[in-house]
Short mmCIF file of C-alpha atoms in Angstrom, two decimals:
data_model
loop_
_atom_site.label_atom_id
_atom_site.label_comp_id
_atom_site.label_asym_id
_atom_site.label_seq_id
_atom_site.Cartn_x
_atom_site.Cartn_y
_atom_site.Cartn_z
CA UNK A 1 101.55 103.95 82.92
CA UNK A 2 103.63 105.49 85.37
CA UNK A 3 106.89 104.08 85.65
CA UNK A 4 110.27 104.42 87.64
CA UNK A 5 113.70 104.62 85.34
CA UNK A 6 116.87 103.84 87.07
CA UNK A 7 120.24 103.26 85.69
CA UNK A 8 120.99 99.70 85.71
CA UNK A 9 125.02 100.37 86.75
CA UNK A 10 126.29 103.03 88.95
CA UNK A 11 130.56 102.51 89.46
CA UNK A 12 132.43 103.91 92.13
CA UNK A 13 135.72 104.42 93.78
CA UNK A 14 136.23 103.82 97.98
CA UNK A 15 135.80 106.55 99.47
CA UNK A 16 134.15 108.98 96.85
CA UNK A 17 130.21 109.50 96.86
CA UNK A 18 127.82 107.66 94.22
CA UNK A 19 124.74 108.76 93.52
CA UNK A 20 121.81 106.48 92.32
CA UNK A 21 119.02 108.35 90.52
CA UNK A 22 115.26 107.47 89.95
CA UNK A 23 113.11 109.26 87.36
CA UNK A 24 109.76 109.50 86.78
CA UNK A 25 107.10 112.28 85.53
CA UNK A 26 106.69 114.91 88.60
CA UNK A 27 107.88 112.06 91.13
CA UNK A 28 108.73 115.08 93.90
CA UNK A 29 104.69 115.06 94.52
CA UNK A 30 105.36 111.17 95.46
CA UNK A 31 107.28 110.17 98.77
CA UNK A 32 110.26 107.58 97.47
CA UNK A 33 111.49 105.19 99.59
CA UNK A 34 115.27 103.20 98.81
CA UNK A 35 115.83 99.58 99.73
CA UNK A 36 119.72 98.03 99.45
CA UNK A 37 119.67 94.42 98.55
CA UNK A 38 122.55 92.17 98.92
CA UNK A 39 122.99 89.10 97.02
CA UNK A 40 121.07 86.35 98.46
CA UNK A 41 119.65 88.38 101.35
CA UNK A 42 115.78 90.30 101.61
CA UNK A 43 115.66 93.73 100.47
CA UNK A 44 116.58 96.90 103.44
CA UNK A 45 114.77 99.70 103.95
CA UNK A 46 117.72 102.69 103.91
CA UNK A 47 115.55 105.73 102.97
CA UNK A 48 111.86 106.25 103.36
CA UNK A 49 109.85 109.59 102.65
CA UNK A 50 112.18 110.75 100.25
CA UNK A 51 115.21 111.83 102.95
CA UNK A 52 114.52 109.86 106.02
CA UNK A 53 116.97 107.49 107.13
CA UNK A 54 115.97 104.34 109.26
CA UNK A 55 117.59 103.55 113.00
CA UNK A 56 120.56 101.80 112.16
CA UNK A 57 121.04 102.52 108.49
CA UNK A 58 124.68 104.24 108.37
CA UNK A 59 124.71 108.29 107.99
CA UNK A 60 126.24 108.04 104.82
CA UNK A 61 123.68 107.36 103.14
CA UNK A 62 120.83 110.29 102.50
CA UNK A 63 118.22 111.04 100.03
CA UNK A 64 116.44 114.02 97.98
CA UNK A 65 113.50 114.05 95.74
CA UNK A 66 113.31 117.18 93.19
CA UNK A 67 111.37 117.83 89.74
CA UNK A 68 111.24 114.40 88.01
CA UNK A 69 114.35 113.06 89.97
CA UNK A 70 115.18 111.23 92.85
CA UNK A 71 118.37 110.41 93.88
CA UNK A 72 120.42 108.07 96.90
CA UNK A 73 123.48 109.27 97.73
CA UNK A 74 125.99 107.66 99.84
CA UNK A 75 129.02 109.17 100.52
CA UNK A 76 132.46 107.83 101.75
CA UNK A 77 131.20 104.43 99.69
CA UNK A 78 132.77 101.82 101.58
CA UNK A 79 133.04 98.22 99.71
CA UNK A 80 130.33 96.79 102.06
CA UNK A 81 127.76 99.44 99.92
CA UNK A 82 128.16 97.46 96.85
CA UNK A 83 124.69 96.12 96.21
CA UNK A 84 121.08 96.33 94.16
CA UNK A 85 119.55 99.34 94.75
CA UNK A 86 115.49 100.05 94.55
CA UNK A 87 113.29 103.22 94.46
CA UNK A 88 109.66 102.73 94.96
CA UNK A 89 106.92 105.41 95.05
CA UNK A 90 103.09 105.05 94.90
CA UNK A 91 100.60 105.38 92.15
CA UNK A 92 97.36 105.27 92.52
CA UNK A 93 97.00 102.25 95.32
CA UNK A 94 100.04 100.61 93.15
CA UNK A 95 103.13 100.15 94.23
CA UNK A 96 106.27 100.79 92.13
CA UNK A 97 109.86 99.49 92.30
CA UNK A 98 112.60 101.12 89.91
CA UNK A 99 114.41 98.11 87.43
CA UNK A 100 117.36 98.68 90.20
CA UNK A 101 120.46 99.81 89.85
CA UNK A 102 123.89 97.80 90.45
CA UNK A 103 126.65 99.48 92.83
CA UNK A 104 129.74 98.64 92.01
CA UNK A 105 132.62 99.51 94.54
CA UNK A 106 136.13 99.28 92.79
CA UNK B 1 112.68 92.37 117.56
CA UNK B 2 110.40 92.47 114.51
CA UNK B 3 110.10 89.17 112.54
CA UNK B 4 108.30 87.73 109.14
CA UNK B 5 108.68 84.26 108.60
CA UNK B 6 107.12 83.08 105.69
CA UNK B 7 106.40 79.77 104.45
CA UNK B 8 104.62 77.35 101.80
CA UNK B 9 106.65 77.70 98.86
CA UNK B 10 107.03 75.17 96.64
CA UNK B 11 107.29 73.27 92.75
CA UNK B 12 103.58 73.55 91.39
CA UNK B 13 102.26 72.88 87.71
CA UNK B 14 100.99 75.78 85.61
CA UNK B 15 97.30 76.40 86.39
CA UNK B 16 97.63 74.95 89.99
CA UNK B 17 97.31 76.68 93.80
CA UNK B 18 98.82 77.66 95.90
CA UNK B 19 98.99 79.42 99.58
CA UNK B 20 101.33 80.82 100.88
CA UNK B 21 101.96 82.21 104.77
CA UNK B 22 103.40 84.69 106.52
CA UNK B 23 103.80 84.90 110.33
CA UNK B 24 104.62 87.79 112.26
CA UNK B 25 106.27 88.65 115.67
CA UNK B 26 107.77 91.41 117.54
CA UNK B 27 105.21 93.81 116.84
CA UNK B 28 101.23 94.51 116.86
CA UNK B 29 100.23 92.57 114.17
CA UNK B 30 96.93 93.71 114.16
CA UNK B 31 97.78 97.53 113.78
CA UNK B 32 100.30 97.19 111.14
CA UNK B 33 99.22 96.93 107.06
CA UNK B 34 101.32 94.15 105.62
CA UNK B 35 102.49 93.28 101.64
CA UNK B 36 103.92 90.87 99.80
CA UNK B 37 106.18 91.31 96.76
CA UNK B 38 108.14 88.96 94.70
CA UNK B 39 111.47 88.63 92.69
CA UNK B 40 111.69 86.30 89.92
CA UNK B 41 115.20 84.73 89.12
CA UNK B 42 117.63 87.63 88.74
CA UNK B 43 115.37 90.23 88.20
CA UNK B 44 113.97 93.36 90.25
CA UNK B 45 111.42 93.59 93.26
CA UNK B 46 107.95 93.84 91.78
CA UNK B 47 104.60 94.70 94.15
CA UNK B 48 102.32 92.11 94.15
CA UNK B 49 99.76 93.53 96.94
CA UNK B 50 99.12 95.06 100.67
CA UNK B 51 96.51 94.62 102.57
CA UNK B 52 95.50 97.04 105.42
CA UNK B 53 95.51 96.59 109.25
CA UNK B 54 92.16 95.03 109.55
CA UNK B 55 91.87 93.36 106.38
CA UNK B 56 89.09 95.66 105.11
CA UNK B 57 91.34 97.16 102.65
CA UNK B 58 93.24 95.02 99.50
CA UNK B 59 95.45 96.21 96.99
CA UNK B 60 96.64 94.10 93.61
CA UNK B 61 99.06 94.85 90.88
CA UNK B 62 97.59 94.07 87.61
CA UNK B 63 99.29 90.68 86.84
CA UNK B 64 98.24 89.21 89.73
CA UNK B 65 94.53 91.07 90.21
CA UNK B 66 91.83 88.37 89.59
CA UNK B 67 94.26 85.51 90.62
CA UNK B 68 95.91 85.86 93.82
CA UNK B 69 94.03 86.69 96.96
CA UNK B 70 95.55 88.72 100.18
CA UNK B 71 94.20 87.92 103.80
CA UNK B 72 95.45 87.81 107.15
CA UNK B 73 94.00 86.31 110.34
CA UNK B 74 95.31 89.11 113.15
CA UNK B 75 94.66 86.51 115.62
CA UNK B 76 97.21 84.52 114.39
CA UNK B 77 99.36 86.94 113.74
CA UNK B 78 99.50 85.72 110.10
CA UNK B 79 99.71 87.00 106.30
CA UNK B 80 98.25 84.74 103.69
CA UNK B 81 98.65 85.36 99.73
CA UNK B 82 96.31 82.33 98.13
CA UNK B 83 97.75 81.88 94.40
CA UNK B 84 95.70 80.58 91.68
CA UNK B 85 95.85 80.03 87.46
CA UNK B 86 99.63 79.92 88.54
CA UNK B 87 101.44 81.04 85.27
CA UNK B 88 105.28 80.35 84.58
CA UNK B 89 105.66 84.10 85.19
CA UNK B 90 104.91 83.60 88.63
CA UNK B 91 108.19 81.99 89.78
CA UNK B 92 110.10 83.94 91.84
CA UNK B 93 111.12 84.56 95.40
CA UNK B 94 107.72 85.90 97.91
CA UNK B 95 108.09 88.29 99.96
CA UNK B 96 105.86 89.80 103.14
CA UNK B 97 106.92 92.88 104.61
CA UNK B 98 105.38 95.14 107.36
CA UNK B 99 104.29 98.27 105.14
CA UNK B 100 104.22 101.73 107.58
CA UNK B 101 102.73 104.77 106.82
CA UNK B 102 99.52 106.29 106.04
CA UNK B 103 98.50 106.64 102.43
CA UNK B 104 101.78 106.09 101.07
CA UNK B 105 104.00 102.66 102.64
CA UNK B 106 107.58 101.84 103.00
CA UNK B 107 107.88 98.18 103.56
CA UNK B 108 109.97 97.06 106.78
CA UNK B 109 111.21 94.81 107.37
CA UNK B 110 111.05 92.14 105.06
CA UNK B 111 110.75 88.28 105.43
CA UNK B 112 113.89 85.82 104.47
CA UNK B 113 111.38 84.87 101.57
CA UNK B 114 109.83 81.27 99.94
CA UNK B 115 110.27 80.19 96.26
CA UNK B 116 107.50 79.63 94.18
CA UNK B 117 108.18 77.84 90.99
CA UNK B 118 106.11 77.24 88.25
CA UNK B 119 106.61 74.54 85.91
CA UNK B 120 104.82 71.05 84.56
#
C-alpha cells in the first residue's frame, strides 16, 4: 500500500534552515499538504498543494514536491518552530499522514 | 472566524457505541466537505474519513470501514462520526476539520478535539 516515510527527528540550530522530507513512490503526481502540531494543541495547516502557504502562516516556511520527495523547509528556524511535523497526500479516496517528524530547535 | 467544536467523547467498553459531534461556525457549512481524523496517545495523525458537502459522498480508511459511520445534518451546521464494535485501538484524540479543495483536500482548520477511550 502506498505509504508516506518521514524521518522521525530533524535537529536544528536558531537561525539556520531545517528541512523535513516526505517520501513516497512518484509522490510529485500527488499534491502534499504540511500541518505543524504543537504539544497539546490541534494540528495547523502551514503548506497545502505542495508550495502554498496559508494567510498567516510565517514566510519562512515554504514547500516543494519533486520525484519521490517532498520536503518543508523553514528557514531562519526560530525556537517557536520546534514541533511535530505531518505530510499528507491522497491515494485513491484515502487519506495519508507521514509517521511525523520531531523538530528540534537547539 | 471559522470554528469546529466537537463533542461526545468519552470512557466506553470494547464492543460499545458511540457518537460523536462536530459543530461548525464561521463559514458555509453546507458548501464545505468536512473529516475527521484521530491521534491515539503519542502517536501520529491517522485519516479516519471525509464526507462531501452534501453528504452524498463518504470516504473510510480501512480500520474503521464497516464500523464507523460519517454524516452531517447541514442544517445544523453539524458533523457526526457514529462509532461502533469500538476496539481498544480506537482510543485516541477525534478530530473534525473543514477539508478544501476539489479532488484532493487539505484539512483547515481543525477542532480542539474529544477523547475517545476504549477500555472494560
Amino acid at each position: 500500500s502506498y505509504e508516506l516515510t518521514q524521518p522521525p527527528s530533524v535537529s536544528v540550530s536558531p537561525g539556520q534552515t531545517a528541512s523535513i522530507t516526505c517520501s513516497a513512490d512518484k509522490l510529485e503526481h500527488q499534491y502534499v499538504y504540511w500541518y505543524q502540531q504543537k504539544p497539546g494543541q490541534s494540528p495547523v495547516l502551514v503548506i497545502f498543494r505542495d508550495t502554498m502557504r496559508p494567510s498567516g502562516i510565517p514566510e519562512r516556511f515554504s514547500g516543494s514536491n519533486s520525484g519521490n520527495t517532498a520536503t518543508l523547509t523553514i528557514s531562519g528556524t526560530q525556537s517557536l518552530d520546534e514541533a511535530d511535523y505531518y505530510c499528507q497526500a491522497w491515494d485513491s479516496y484515502i487519506a495519508l499522514f507521514g509517521g511525523g517528524t520531531k523538530l528540534t530547535v537547539l | 472566524e471559522v470554528q469546529l467544536l466537537e463533542s461526545g467523547g468519552s470512557l466506553v467498553q470494547p464492543g460499545g457505541s458511540l457518537r460523536l459531534s462536530c459543530a461548525g461556525s464561521g463559514f458555509t457549512f453546507s458548501s464545505s466537505a468536512m473529516t475527521w481524523v484521530r491521534q491515539a496517545p503519542g502517536k501520529g495523525l491517522q485519516w479516519v474519513s471525509t464526507i462531501s458537502d452534501s453528504g452524498d459522498r463518504t470516504y473510510y480508511a480501512d480500520s474503521v470501514k464497516g464500523r464507523f459511520t460519517i454524516s452531517r445534518d447541514n442544517s445544523k451546521n453539524t458533523l457526526y462520526l457514529q462509532m461502533s464494535s469500538l476496539r481498544v485501538d480506537d482510543t485516541a484524540i477525534y478530530y473534525c476539520a473543514k477539508a478544501t479543495g476539489t479532488t484532493s483536500n487539505w484539512f483547515d482548520p481543525w477542532g480542539q478535539g474529544t477523547l475517545v477511550t476504549v477500555s472494560s
